[in-house]
PDB file of C-alpha atoms in Angstrom:
ATOM      1  CA  MET A   1       4.232  -2.150 -12.114  1.00 48.00           C
ATOM      2  CA  THR A   2       7.099  -3.740 -10.242  1.00 39.00           C
ATOM      3  CA  ASP A   3       8.227  -7.081  -8.893  1.00 37.00           C
ATOM      4  CA  GLU A   4       9.432  -5.333  -5.696  1.00 35.00           C
ATOM      5  CA  ARG A   5       6.348  -6.439  -3.806  1.00 36.00           C
ATOM      6  CA  ALA A   6       5.357  -9.250  -1.515  1.00 36.00           C
ATOM      7  CA  ALA A   7       2.360 -11.406  -1.099  1.00 36.00           C
ATOM      8  CA  GLY A   8       1.065 -10.686   2.382  1.00 38.00           C
ATOM      9  CA  PRO A   9      -2.614 -11.206   3.117  1.00 43.00           C
ATOM     10  CA  GLY A  10      -4.276 -12.610   0.037  1.00 45.00           C
ATOM     11  CA  ALA A  11      -1.011 -14.094  -1.216  1.00 41.00           C
ATOM     12  CA  GLY A  12      -1.570 -16.090  -4.352  1.00 43.00           C
ATOM     13  CA  GLY A  13      -5.046 -14.550  -4.635  1.00 64.00           C
ATOM     14  CA  GLU A  14      -6.777 -11.380  -5.610  1.00 84.00           C
ATOM     15  CA  LEU A  15      -4.921  -9.027  -3.254  1.00 91.00           C
ATOM     16  CA  ARG A  16      -1.558  -9.552  -4.896  1.00 88.00           C
ATOM     17  CA  ALA A  17      -0.852  -7.526  -8.027  1.00 90.00           C
ATOM     18  CA  ASP A  18      -0.645  -9.680 -11.166  1.00 92.00           C
ATOM     19  CA  CYS A  19       0.604  -7.254 -13.793  1.00 91.00           C
ATOM     20  CA  GLY A  20       0.504  -9.961 -16.473  1.00 92.00           C
ATOM     21  CA  SER A  21      -3.293 -10.096 -16.147  1.00 95.00           C
ATOM     22  CA  CYS A  22      -3.763  -6.322 -16.175  1.00 96.00           C
ATOM     23  CA  PHE A  23      -4.048  -3.944 -19.111  1.00 96.00           C
ATOM     24  CA  GLY A  24      -1.438  -1.542 -17.732  1.00 96.00           C
ATOM     25  CA  LEU A  25      -4.121   0.436 -15.912  1.00 96.00           C
ATOM     26  CA  CYS A  26      -1.819   2.149 -13.407  1.00 95.00           C
ATOM     27  CA  CYS A  27       0.312   3.269 -16.365  1.00 96.00           C
ATOM     28  CA  VAL A  28      -2.679   4.871 -18.087  1.00 96.00           C
ATOM     29  CA  ALA A  29      -5.514   5.711 -15.701  1.00 95.00           C
ATOM     30  CA  LEU A  30      -3.441   7.634 -13.141  1.00 94.00           C
ATOM     31  CA  PRO A  31      -1.863  11.085 -13.568  1.00 94.00           C
ATOM     32  CA  PHE A  32       1.859  11.700 -12.938  1.00 90.00           C
ATOM     33  CA  SER A  33       3.500  14.988 -12.025  1.00 92.00           C
ATOM     34  CA  ALA A  34       7.164  15.497 -12.825  1.00 92.00           C
ATOM     35  CA  SER A  35       9.040  15.164  -9.534  1.00 91.00           C
ATOM     36  CA  ALA A  36      11.672  13.097  -7.784  1.00 87.00           C
ATOM     37  CA  ASP A  37       9.283  10.145  -8.186  1.00 88.00           C
ATOM     38  CA  PHE A  38       8.313  10.622 -11.837  1.00 93.00           C
ATOM     39  CA  ALA A  39      10.459  11.922 -14.659  1.00 92.00           C
ATOM     40  CA  ILE A  40       7.527  13.274 -16.682  1.00 92.00           C
ATOM     41  CA  ASP A  41       4.111  14.901 -16.471  1.00 94.00           C
ATOM     42  CA  LYS A  42       1.274  12.629 -17.583  1.00 93.00           C
ATOM     43  CA  ASP A  43      -2.466  13.270 -17.573  1.00 95.00           C
ATOM     44  CA  ALA A  44      -4.988  10.709 -16.324  1.00 94.00           C
ATOM     45  CA  GLY A  45      -6.085   8.512 -19.229  1.00 94.00           C
ATOM     46  CA  GLN A  46      -2.909   9.132 -21.191  1.00 95.00           C
ATOM     47  CA  PRO A  47      -0.633   6.079 -21.590  1.00 94.00           C
ATOM     48  CA  CYS A  48       2.848   6.446 -20.135  1.00 95.00           C
ATOM     49  CA  ARG A  49       5.466   6.747 -22.846  1.00 94.00           C
ATOM     50  CA  ASN A  50       7.116   3.595 -21.486  1.00 94.00           C
ATOM     51  CA  LEU A  51       4.006   1.395 -21.826  1.00 95.00           C
ATOM     52  CA  ARG A  52       4.466  -1.175 -24.598  1.00 94.00           C
ATOM     53  CA  ASP A  53       1.783  -2.608 -26.870  1.00 94.00           C
ATOM     54  CA  ASP A  54       1.655  -5.753 -24.728  1.00 94.00           C
ATOM     55  CA  PHE A  55       0.858  -3.621 -21.626  1.00 94.00           C
ATOM     56  CA  ARG A  56       4.319  -4.240 -20.148  1.00 93.00           C
ATOM     57  CA  CYS A  57       6.709  -1.536 -18.996  1.00 94.00           C
ATOM     58  CA  GLY A  58       9.565  -0.944 -21.426  1.00 93.00           C
ATOM     59  CA  ILE A  59      11.962   0.151 -18.664  1.00 92.00           C
ATOM     60  CA  HIS A  60      10.786  -2.143 -15.880  1.00 90.00           C
ATOM     61  CA  ARG A  61      14.303  -3.204 -14.872  1.00 90.00           C
ATOM     62  CA  THR A  62      15.665   0.345 -14.780  1.00 93.00           C
ATOM     63  CA  LEU A  63      12.730   2.356 -13.405  1.00 91.00           C
ATOM     64  CA  ARG A  64      14.717   3.865 -10.528  1.00 87.00           C
ATOM     65  CA  GLN A  65      17.655   4.782 -12.739  1.00 91.00           C
ATOM     66  CA  GLU A  66      15.312   6.345 -15.336  1.00 91.00           C
ATOM     67  CA  GLY A  67      13.626   8.598 -12.750  1.00 93.00           C
ATOM     68  CA  PHE A  68      10.448   6.560 -12.162  1.00 93.00           C
ATOM     69  CA  ALA A  69      11.004   5.515  -8.553  1.00 88.00           C
ATOM     70  CA  GLY A  70       7.325   6.206  -7.856  1.00 89.00           C
ATOM     71  CA  CYS A  71       6.371   3.305 -10.107  1.00 92.00           C
ATOM     72  CA  THR A  72       8.481   0.882  -8.074  1.00 87.00           C
ATOM     73  CA  VAL A  73       6.560   1.596  -4.871  1.00 88.00           C
ATOM     74  CA  TYR A  74       3.034   1.662  -6.261  1.00 91.00           C
ATOM     75  CA  ASP A  75       0.736  -1.218  -5.323  1.00 93.00           C
ATOM     76  CA  CYS A  76      -2.788  -1.694  -6.670  1.00 96.00           C
ATOM     77  CA  PHE A  77      -3.456  -4.604  -4.262  1.00 96.00           C
ATOM     78  CA  GLY A  78      -4.714  -6.641  -7.208  1.00 96.00           C
ATOM     79  CA  ALA A  79      -7.232  -4.057  -8.414  1.00 97.00           C
ATOM     80  CA  GLY A  80      -5.674  -3.979 -11.884  1.00 97.00           C
ATOM     81  CA  GLN A  81      -6.395  -7.576 -12.754  1.00 96.00           C
ATOM     82  CA  LYS A  82      -9.834  -7.429 -11.089  1.00 97.00           C
ATOM     83  CA  VAL A  83     -10.896  -4.529 -13.305  1.00 98.00           C
ATOM     84  CA  SER A  84      -9.272  -6.019 -16.403  1.00 97.00           C
ATOM     85  CA  GLN A  85     -10.406  -9.627 -16.099  1.00 97.00           C
ATOM     86  CA  VAL A  86     -13.555  -9.518 -13.945  1.00 97.00           C
ATOM     87  CA  THR A  87     -15.241  -6.115 -14.158  1.00 98.00           C
ATOM     88  CA  PHE A  88     -14.615  -5.805 -17.913  1.00 97.00           C
ATOM     89  CA  GLY A  89     -14.418  -9.518 -18.690  1.00 97.00           C
ATOM     90  CA  GLY A  90     -11.025  -9.427 -20.385  1.00 96.00           C
ATOM     91  CA  GLN A  91     -11.850  -6.622 -22.842  1.00 95.00           C
ATOM     92  CA  ASP A  92      -8.829  -4.368 -23.101  1.00 95.00           C
ATOM     93  CA  TRP A  93      -9.093  -0.649 -23.702  1.00 96.00           C
ATOM     94  CA  ARG A  94      -7.024  -0.773 -26.883  1.00 94.00           C
ATOM     95  CA  ARG A  95      -9.103  -3.372 -28.704  1.00 94.00           C
ATOM     96  CA  ALA A  96     -12.330  -2.062 -27.218  1.00 96.00           C
ATOM     97  CA  PRO A  97     -11.697   1.708 -27.010  1.00 95.00           C
ATOM     98  CA  GLY A  98     -15.298   2.286 -26.005  1.00 96.00           C
ATOM     99  CA  THR A  99     -14.481   0.811 -22.595  1.00 96.00           C
ATOM    100  CA  ALA A 100     -11.461   3.022 -21.950  1.00 97.00           C
ATOM    101  CA  ARG A 101     -13.007   6.004 -20.179  1.00 96.00           C
ATOM    102  CA  GLN A 102     -15.161   3.931 -17.828  1.00 97.00           C
ATOM    103  CA  MET A 103     -12.354   1.454 -17.164  1.00 97.00           C
ATOM    104  CA  PHE A 104     -10.019   4.280 -16.154  1.00 97.00           C
ATOM    105  CA  GLU A 105     -12.707   5.706 -13.846  1.00 97.00           C
ATOM    106  CA  VAL A 106     -13.366   2.327 -12.220  1.00 98.00           C
ATOM    107  CA  PHE A 107      -9.712   1.509 -11.555  1.00 98.00           C
ATOM    108  CA  PRO A 108      -9.030   4.035  -8.718  1.00 97.00           C
ATOM    109  CA  VAL A 109     -12.313   3.051  -7.039  1.00 98.00           C
ATOM    110  CA  MET A 110     -11.384  -0.624  -7.204  1.00 98.00           C
ATOM    111  CA  ARG A 111      -7.909   0.130  -5.930  1.00 97.00           C
ATOM    112  CA  GLN A 112      -9.363   1.739  -2.788  1.00 97.00           C
ATOM    113  CA  LEU A 113     -11.655  -1.227  -2.199  1.00 98.00           C
ATOM    114  CA  HIS A 114      -8.804  -3.698  -2.595  1.00 98.00           C
ATOM    115  CA  GLU A 115      -6.660  -1.688  -0.200  1.00 97.00           C
ATOM    116  CA  LEU A 116      -9.466  -1.987   2.363  1.00 98.00           C
ATOM    117  CA  LEU A 117      -9.611  -5.743   1.719  1.00 97.00           C
ATOM    118  CA  TRP A 118      -5.890  -5.885   2.492  1.00 96.00           C
ATOM    119  CA  TYR A 119      -6.269  -4.057   5.811  1.00 97.00           C
ATOM    120  CA  LEU A 120      -9.329  -6.068   6.832  1.00 97.00           C
ATOM    121  CA  THR A 121      -7.580  -9.333   6.009  1.00 96.00           C
ATOM    122  CA  GLN A 122      -4.583  -8.244   8.069  1.00 95.00           C
ATOM    123  CA  ALA A 123      -6.836  -7.208  10.960  1.00 97.00           C
ATOM    124  CA  LEU A 124      -8.472 -10.647  10.997  1.00 97.00           C
ATOM    125  CA  ALA A 125      -5.055 -12.252  11.401  1.00 95.00           C
ATOM    126  CA  LEU A 126      -4.413 -10.354  14.656  1.00 96.00           C
ATOM    127  CA  PRO A 127      -5.355 -12.395  17.768  1.00 96.00           C
ATOM    128  CA  PRO A 128      -5.837  -9.330  20.039  1.00 96.00           C
ATOM    129  CA  ALA A 129      -8.551  -8.137  17.635  1.00 96.00           C
ATOM    130  CA  ARG A 130     -10.778 -11.166  18.315  1.00 97.00           C
ATOM    131  CA  PRO A 131     -13.484  -9.035  20.018  1.00 97.00           C
ATOM    132  CA  VAL A 132     -14.167  -7.365  16.648  1.00 98.00           C
ATOM    133  CA  HIS A 133     -13.480 -10.314  14.334  1.00 97.00           C
ATOM    134  CA  ASP A 134     -17.180 -10.840  13.568  1.00 98.00           C
ATOM    135  CA  GLU A 135     -17.576  -7.211  12.536  1.00 98.00           C
ATOM    136  CA  LEU A 136     -14.368  -7.350  10.548  1.00 98.00           C
ATOM    137  CA  ARG A 137     -15.607 -10.405   8.636  1.00 98.00           C
ATOM    138  CA  LEU A 138     -18.871  -8.664   7.823  1.00 98.00           C
ATOM    139  CA  ALA A 139     -16.944  -5.614   6.568  1.00 98.00           C
ATOM    140  CA  LEU A 140     -14.663  -7.862   4.526  1.00 97.00           C
ATOM    141  CA  ASP A 141     -17.621  -9.632   2.907  1.00 97.00           C
ATOM    142  CA  GLU A 142     -19.371  -6.331   2.151  1.00 98.00           C
ATOM    143  CA  THR A 143     -16.226  -4.810   0.649  1.00 98.00           C
ATOM    144  CA  ASP A 144     -15.687  -7.884  -1.489  1.00 97.00           C
ATOM    145  CA  ARG A 145     -19.307  -7.671  -2.651  1.00 97.00           C
ATOM    146  CA  LEU A 146     -18.775  -4.062  -3.688  1.00 98.00           C
ATOM    147  CA  THR A 147     -15.761  -5.030  -5.814  1.00 97.00           C
ATOM    148  CA  ARG A 148     -18.027  -7.302  -7.867  1.00 97.00           C
ATOM    149  CA  ARG A 149     -20.468  -4.596  -8.913  1.00 98.00           C
ATOM    150  CA  ASP A 150     -20.819  -3.676 -12.571  1.00 97.00           C
ATOM    151  CA  PRO A 151     -18.754  -0.755 -13.952  1.00 98.00           C
ATOM    152  CA  GLY A 152     -21.566   1.790 -13.715  1.00 97.00           C
ATOM    153  CA  ALA A 153     -22.297   0.967 -10.084  1.00 98.00           C
ATOM    154  CA  LEU A 154     -18.606   1.145  -9.186  1.00 98.00           C
ATOM    155  CA  VAL A 155     -18.237   4.597 -10.733  1.00 97.00           C
ATOM    156  CA  GLU A 156     -21.226   5.820  -8.701  1.00 98.00           C
ATOM    157  CA  LEU A 157     -20.088   4.194  -5.442  1.00 98.00           C
ATOM    158  CA  ASP A 158     -19.468   6.534  -2.494  1.00 98.00           C
ATOM    159  CA  VAL A 159     -16.172   4.861  -1.685  1.00 97.00           C
ATOM    160  CA  ALA A 160     -15.214   7.587   0.806  1.00 97.00           C
ATOM    161  CA  ALA A 161     -18.251   6.762   2.953  1.00 98.00           C
ATOM    162  CA  HIS A 162     -17.386   3.075   2.889  1.00 98.00           C
ATOM    163  CA  ARG A 163     -13.798   3.838   3.861  1.00 97.00           C
ATOM    164  CA  ARG A 164     -15.025   5.789   6.881  1.00 97.00           C
ATOM    165  CA  GLN A 165     -17.106   2.821   8.048  1.00 97.00           C
ATOM    166  CA  VAL A 166     -14.201   0.407   7.659  1.00 98.00           C
ATOM    167  CA  ASN A 167     -11.774   2.825   9.286  1.00 97.00           C
ATOM    168  CA  THR A 168     -13.875   2.804  12.468  1.00 97.00           C
ATOM    169  CA  LEU A 169     -13.244  -0.938  12.736  1.00 98.00           C
ATOM    170  CA  LEU A 170      -9.569  -0.581  11.902  1.00 98.00           C
ATOM    171  CA  LEU A 171      -9.198   2.015  14.665  1.00 97.00           C
ATOM    172  CA  ARG A 172     -10.775  -0.357  17.165  1.00 97.00           C
ATOM    173  CA  THR A 173      -8.453  -3.101  15.948  1.00 98.00           C
ATOM    174  CA  SER A 174      -5.480  -0.813  16.440  1.00 97.00           C
ATOM    175  CA  GLU A 175      -6.485   0.019  20.003  1.00 96.00           C
ATOM    176  CA  LEU A 176      -6.865  -3.653  20.888  1.00 96.00           C
ATOM    177  CA  VAL A 177      -3.486  -4.606  19.411  1.00 95.00           C
ATOM    178  CA  ARG A 178      -1.596  -1.696  20.971  1.00 95.00           C
ATOM    179  CA  ALA A 179      -3.272  -1.927  24.384  1.00 93.00           C
ATOM    180  CA  GLY A 180      -0.427  -3.899  25.939  1.00 84.00           C
ATOM    181  CA  ALA A 181       2.387  -1.638  24.760  1.00 87.00           C
ATOM    182  CA  PRO A 182       4.338   0.033  27.610  1.00 80.00           C
ATOM    183  CA  ARG A 183       4.352   3.396  25.870  1.00 75.00           C
ATOM    184  CA  ARG A 184       1.721   4.365  23.362  1.00 81.00           C
ATOM    185  CA  LYS A 185       2.817   7.631  21.836  1.00 89.00           C
ATOM    186  CA  ASP A 186       0.148   9.402  19.818  1.00 93.00           C
ATOM    187  CA  ARG A 187       1.822  10.807  16.707  1.00 95.00           C
ATOM    188  CA  ARG A 188      -1.162  10.394  14.419  1.00 95.00           C
ATOM    189  CA  GLY A 189      -0.769  12.607  11.354  1.00 96.00           C
ATOM    190  CA  ALA A 190       2.328  14.215  12.889  1.00 97.00           C
ATOM    191  CA  ASP A 191       4.857  16.111  10.796  1.00 98.00           C
ATOM    192  CA  LEU A 192       7.983  14.047  11.412  1.00 98.00           C
ATOM    193  CA  ILE A 193       9.703  14.848   8.138  1.00 97.00           C
ATOM    194  CA  GLY A 194      13.433  14.378   8.635  1.00 97.00           C
ATOM    195  CA  ALA A 195      12.932  13.660  12.360  1.00 97.00           C
ATOM    196  CA  LYS A 196      15.849  12.191  14.298  1.00 98.00           C
ATOM    197  CA  LEU A 197      14.287   9.077  15.789  1.00 97.00           C
ATOM    198  CA  GLY A 198      17.253   6.731  15.757  1.00 97.00           C
ATOM    199  CA  GLY A 199      16.861   4.126  18.500  1.00 97.00           C
ATOM    200  CA  ALA A 200      13.500   5.545  19.621  1.00 96.00           C
ATOM    201  CA  ASP A 201      11.095   3.353  21.557  1.00 96.00           C
ATOM    202  CA  LEU A 202       7.975   3.565  19.406  1.00 96.00           C
ATOM    203  CA  ARG A 203       6.330   0.354  20.545  1.00 96.00           C
ATOM    204  CA  GLY A 204       2.571   0.631  20.180  1.00 95.00           C
ATOM    205  CA  ALA A 205       2.822   4.179  18.821  1.00 96.00           C
ATOM    206  CA  ASP A 206      -0.050   5.597  16.781  1.00 97.00           C
ATOM    207  CA  LEU A 207       1.698   6.742  13.614  1.00 97.00           C
ATOM    208  CA  ARG A 208      -1.377   6.638  11.390  1.00 97.00           C
ATOM    209  CA  GLY A 209      -0.893   9.057   8.509  1.00 97.00           C
ATOM    210  CA  ALA A 210       2.326  10.445  10.000  1.00 98.00           C
ATOM    211  CA  TYR A 211       4.760  12.186   7.660  1.00 98.00           C
ATOM    212  CA  LEU A 212       8.023  10.298   8.172  1.00 98.00           C
ATOM    213  CA  ILE A 213       9.620  11.332   4.894  1.00 97.00           C
ATOM    214  CA  GLY A 214      13.399  11.124   5.217  1.00 97.00           C
ATOM    215  CA  ALA A 215      13.145  10.405   8.958  1.00 98.00           C
ATOM    216  CA  ASP A 216      16.035   8.687  10.741  1.00 98.00           C
ATOM    217  CA  LEU A 217      14.469   5.556  12.215  1.00 98.00           C
ATOM    218  CA  ARG A 218      17.635   3.511  12.409  1.00 98.00           C
ATOM    219  CA  ARG A 219      17.355   0.868  15.123  1.00 98.00           C
ATOM    220  CA  ALA A 220      13.992   2.270  16.225  1.00 98.00           C
ATOM    221  CA  ASP A 221      11.634  -0.149  17.966  1.00 97.00           C
ATOM    222  CA  LEU A 222       8.362  -0.079  15.999  1.00 97.00           C
ATOM    223  CA  ARG A 223       6.886  -3.313  17.308  1.00 95.00           C
ATOM    224  CA  THR A 224       3.050  -3.176  17.308  1.00 95.00           C
ATOM    225  CA  ALA A 225       3.112   0.425  16.056  1.00 97.00           C
ATOM    226  CA  ASP A 226       0.177   1.394  13.826  1.00 97.00           C
ATOM    227  CA  LEU A 227       1.645   2.598  10.504  1.00 98.00           C
ATOM    228  CA  ILE A 228      -1.481   2.739   8.383  1.00 97.00           C
ATOM    229  CA  GLY A 229      -1.065   5.480   5.793  1.00 96.00           C
ATOM    230  CA  ALA A 230       2.296   6.643   7.197  1.00 97.00           C
ATOM    231  CA  ASP A 231       4.528   8.215   4.546  1.00 97.00           C
ATOM    232  CA  LEU A 232       7.888   6.428   4.778  1.00 97.00           C
ATOM    233  CA  ARG A 233       9.441   7.739   1.578  1.00 95.00           C
ATOM    234  CA  GLY A 234      13.178   7.895   2.084  1.00 94.00           C
ATOM    235  CA  ALA A 235      12.883   7.035   5.790  1.00 97.00           C
ATOM    236  CA  ASP A 236      15.930   5.135   7.056  1.00 98.00           C
ATOM    237  CA  LEU A 237      14.807   1.892   8.674  1.00 98.00           C
ATOM    238  CA  GLY A 238      18.288   0.424   8.953  1.00 96.00           C
ATOM    239  CA  GLY A 239      18.292  -2.027  11.848  1.00 97.00           C
ATOM    240  CA  ALA A 240      14.747  -1.024  12.891  1.00 98.00           C
ATOM    241  CA  ASP A 241      12.358  -3.606  14.318  1.00 98.00           C
ATOM    242  CA  LEU A 242       8.926  -3.629  12.651  1.00 97.00           C
ATOM    243  CA  THR A 243       8.003  -7.051  14.005  1.00 94.00           C
ATOM    244  CA  GLY A 244       4.282  -7.022  14.656  1.00 92.00           C
ATOM    245  CA  ALA A 245       3.842  -3.475  13.334  1.00 96.00           C
ATOM    246  CA  ILE A 246       0.292  -3.293  12.022  1.00 96.00           C
ATOM    247  CA  PHE A 247      -1.219  -2.216   8.717  1.00 97.00           C
ATOM    248  CA  VAL A 248       2.177  -1.950   7.028  1.00 96.00           C
ATOM    249  CA  THR A 249       2.122  -2.426   3.262  1.00 95.00           C
ATOM    250  CA  GLN A 250       4.840  -3.601   0.924  1.00 93.00           C
ATOM    251  CA  SER A 251       4.794  -0.266  -0.877  1.00 94.00           C
ATOM    252  CA  GLN A 252       5.680   1.514   2.382  1.00 96.00           C
ATOM    253  CA  LEU A 253       8.754  -0.674   2.785  1.00 96.00           C
ATOM    254  CA  ASP A 254       9.655  -0.250  -0.882  1.00 94.00           C
ATOM    255  CA  ALA A 255       9.563   3.537  -0.447  1.00 94.00           C
ATOM    256  CA  ALA A 256      11.879   3.453   2.584  1.00 96.00           C
ATOM    257  CA  LYS A 257      15.542   2.604   3.028  1.00 96.00           C
ATOM    258  CA  GLY A 258      16.662  -0.355   5.074  1.00 96.00           C
ATOM    259  CA  ASP A 259      19.232  -3.098   5.353  1.00 94.00           C
ATOM    260  CA  ALA A 260      19.697  -6.757   6.191  1.00 92.00           C
ATOM    261  CA  ALA A 261      19.336  -5.967   9.901  1.00 95.00           C
ATOM    262  CA  THR A 262      15.875  -4.424   9.479  1.00 97.00           C
ATOM    263  CA  ARG A 263      13.198  -6.729  10.865  1.00 96.00           C
ATOM    264  CA  VAL A 264      10.043  -6.582   8.765  1.00 96.00           C
ATOM    265  CA  PRO A 265       6.509  -7.900   9.397  1.00 93.00           C
ATOM    266  CA  ALA A 266       6.170 -11.590   8.591  1.00 88.00           C
ATOM    267  CA  ALA A 267       3.682 -11.014   5.762  1.00 87.00           C
ATOM    268  CA  LEU A 268       6.049  -8.726   3.845  1.00 91.00           C
ATOM    269  CA  THR A 269       9.401  -9.045   2.077  1.00 90.00           C
ATOM    270  CA  ARG A 270      12.651  -7.173   2.396  1.00 92.00           C
ATOM    271  CA  PRO A 271      12.895  -4.909  -0.689  1.00 92.00           C
ATOM    272  CA  ALA A 272      15.549  -5.926  -3.191  1.00 87.00           C
ATOM    273  CA  HIS A 273      17.098  -2.447  -3.257  1.00 86.00           C
ATOM    274  CA  TRP A 274      17.845  -2.363   0.484  1.00 91.00           C
ATOM    275  CA  GLN A 275      21.529  -2.423   1.275  1.00 74.00           C
ATOM    276  CA  ALA A 276      23.680  -4.372   3.722  1.00 55.00           C
ATOM    277  CA  PRO A 277      23.770  -3.154   7.382  1.00 51.00           C
ATOM    278  CA  ARG A 278      25.507   0.167   7.970  1.00 52.00           C
ATOM    279  CA  ARG A 279      27.089   1.433  11.113  1.00 53.00           C
ATOM    280  CA  GLY A 280      25.531   4.483  12.649  1.00 50.00           C
ATOM    281  CA  PRO A 281      24.149   6.093  15.804  1.00 49.00           C
ATOM    282  CA  GLY A 282      20.943   5.120  17.481  1.00 45.00           C
ATOM    283  CA  ARG A 283      21.036   2.557  20.221  1.00 42.00           C
ATOM    284  CA  ARG A 284      17.572   1.490  21.304  1.00 42.00           C
ATOM    285  CA  ARG A 285      16.417   3.247  24.430  1.00 38.00           C
TER     286      ARG A 285
END
């Protein structure tokens, strides 16, 4: 939906969204609720009013200004083009309306599988995770195999069960990577909405699924922290160090605020909307 995304693992391949090869699936298959992220209500299966006949977004360049900030931080991890070009062989739901319902059901399943491929690929790039690399490769191959099932099999897939199996490996990976951190704070799933964490030493912290919405993380040290599933919407990462932070996605960075002094993981890109460095409190402790 947006060009505010980076390559990361799978760059140039199937884990990078290629909107030009997709039939606008995220703009049709998914529901929207009117909020700060979306200007309108939209039911699943109903095309967004901004979707053009060529499957492009009519307000792509002004999504934030038009009240569709949620679109700018969404990432399908390449699931859109996989469903459009591989699973359905290039048949689009407009010219082949009989495919529409099943295509829209397959898309969210494929998106979850591609997200797992992203995490597994990232895990395999982490040297401390070598003890589980063989298992990670097997999980990667199995997940990839699942993405190549036919539409009916994908709709019936128990993707939640597969996620649980993969998550066990990702947890072990996290423990191995964070083992050498001097302080390993456990804030998994914590409610840190609006928390004042400027300059905090969060090296090796477990922040899986933490709610960091609007949190002040200016100049925080997040090296080797596990941020899988953490909600960083509106979090201020100005001057923060995310070098080596694990399981960070481009969409998480896109949803946060930052500046030129923010250090981001090597596989990701500094979002275009981030501003220049600002002065503020929060010296690293």
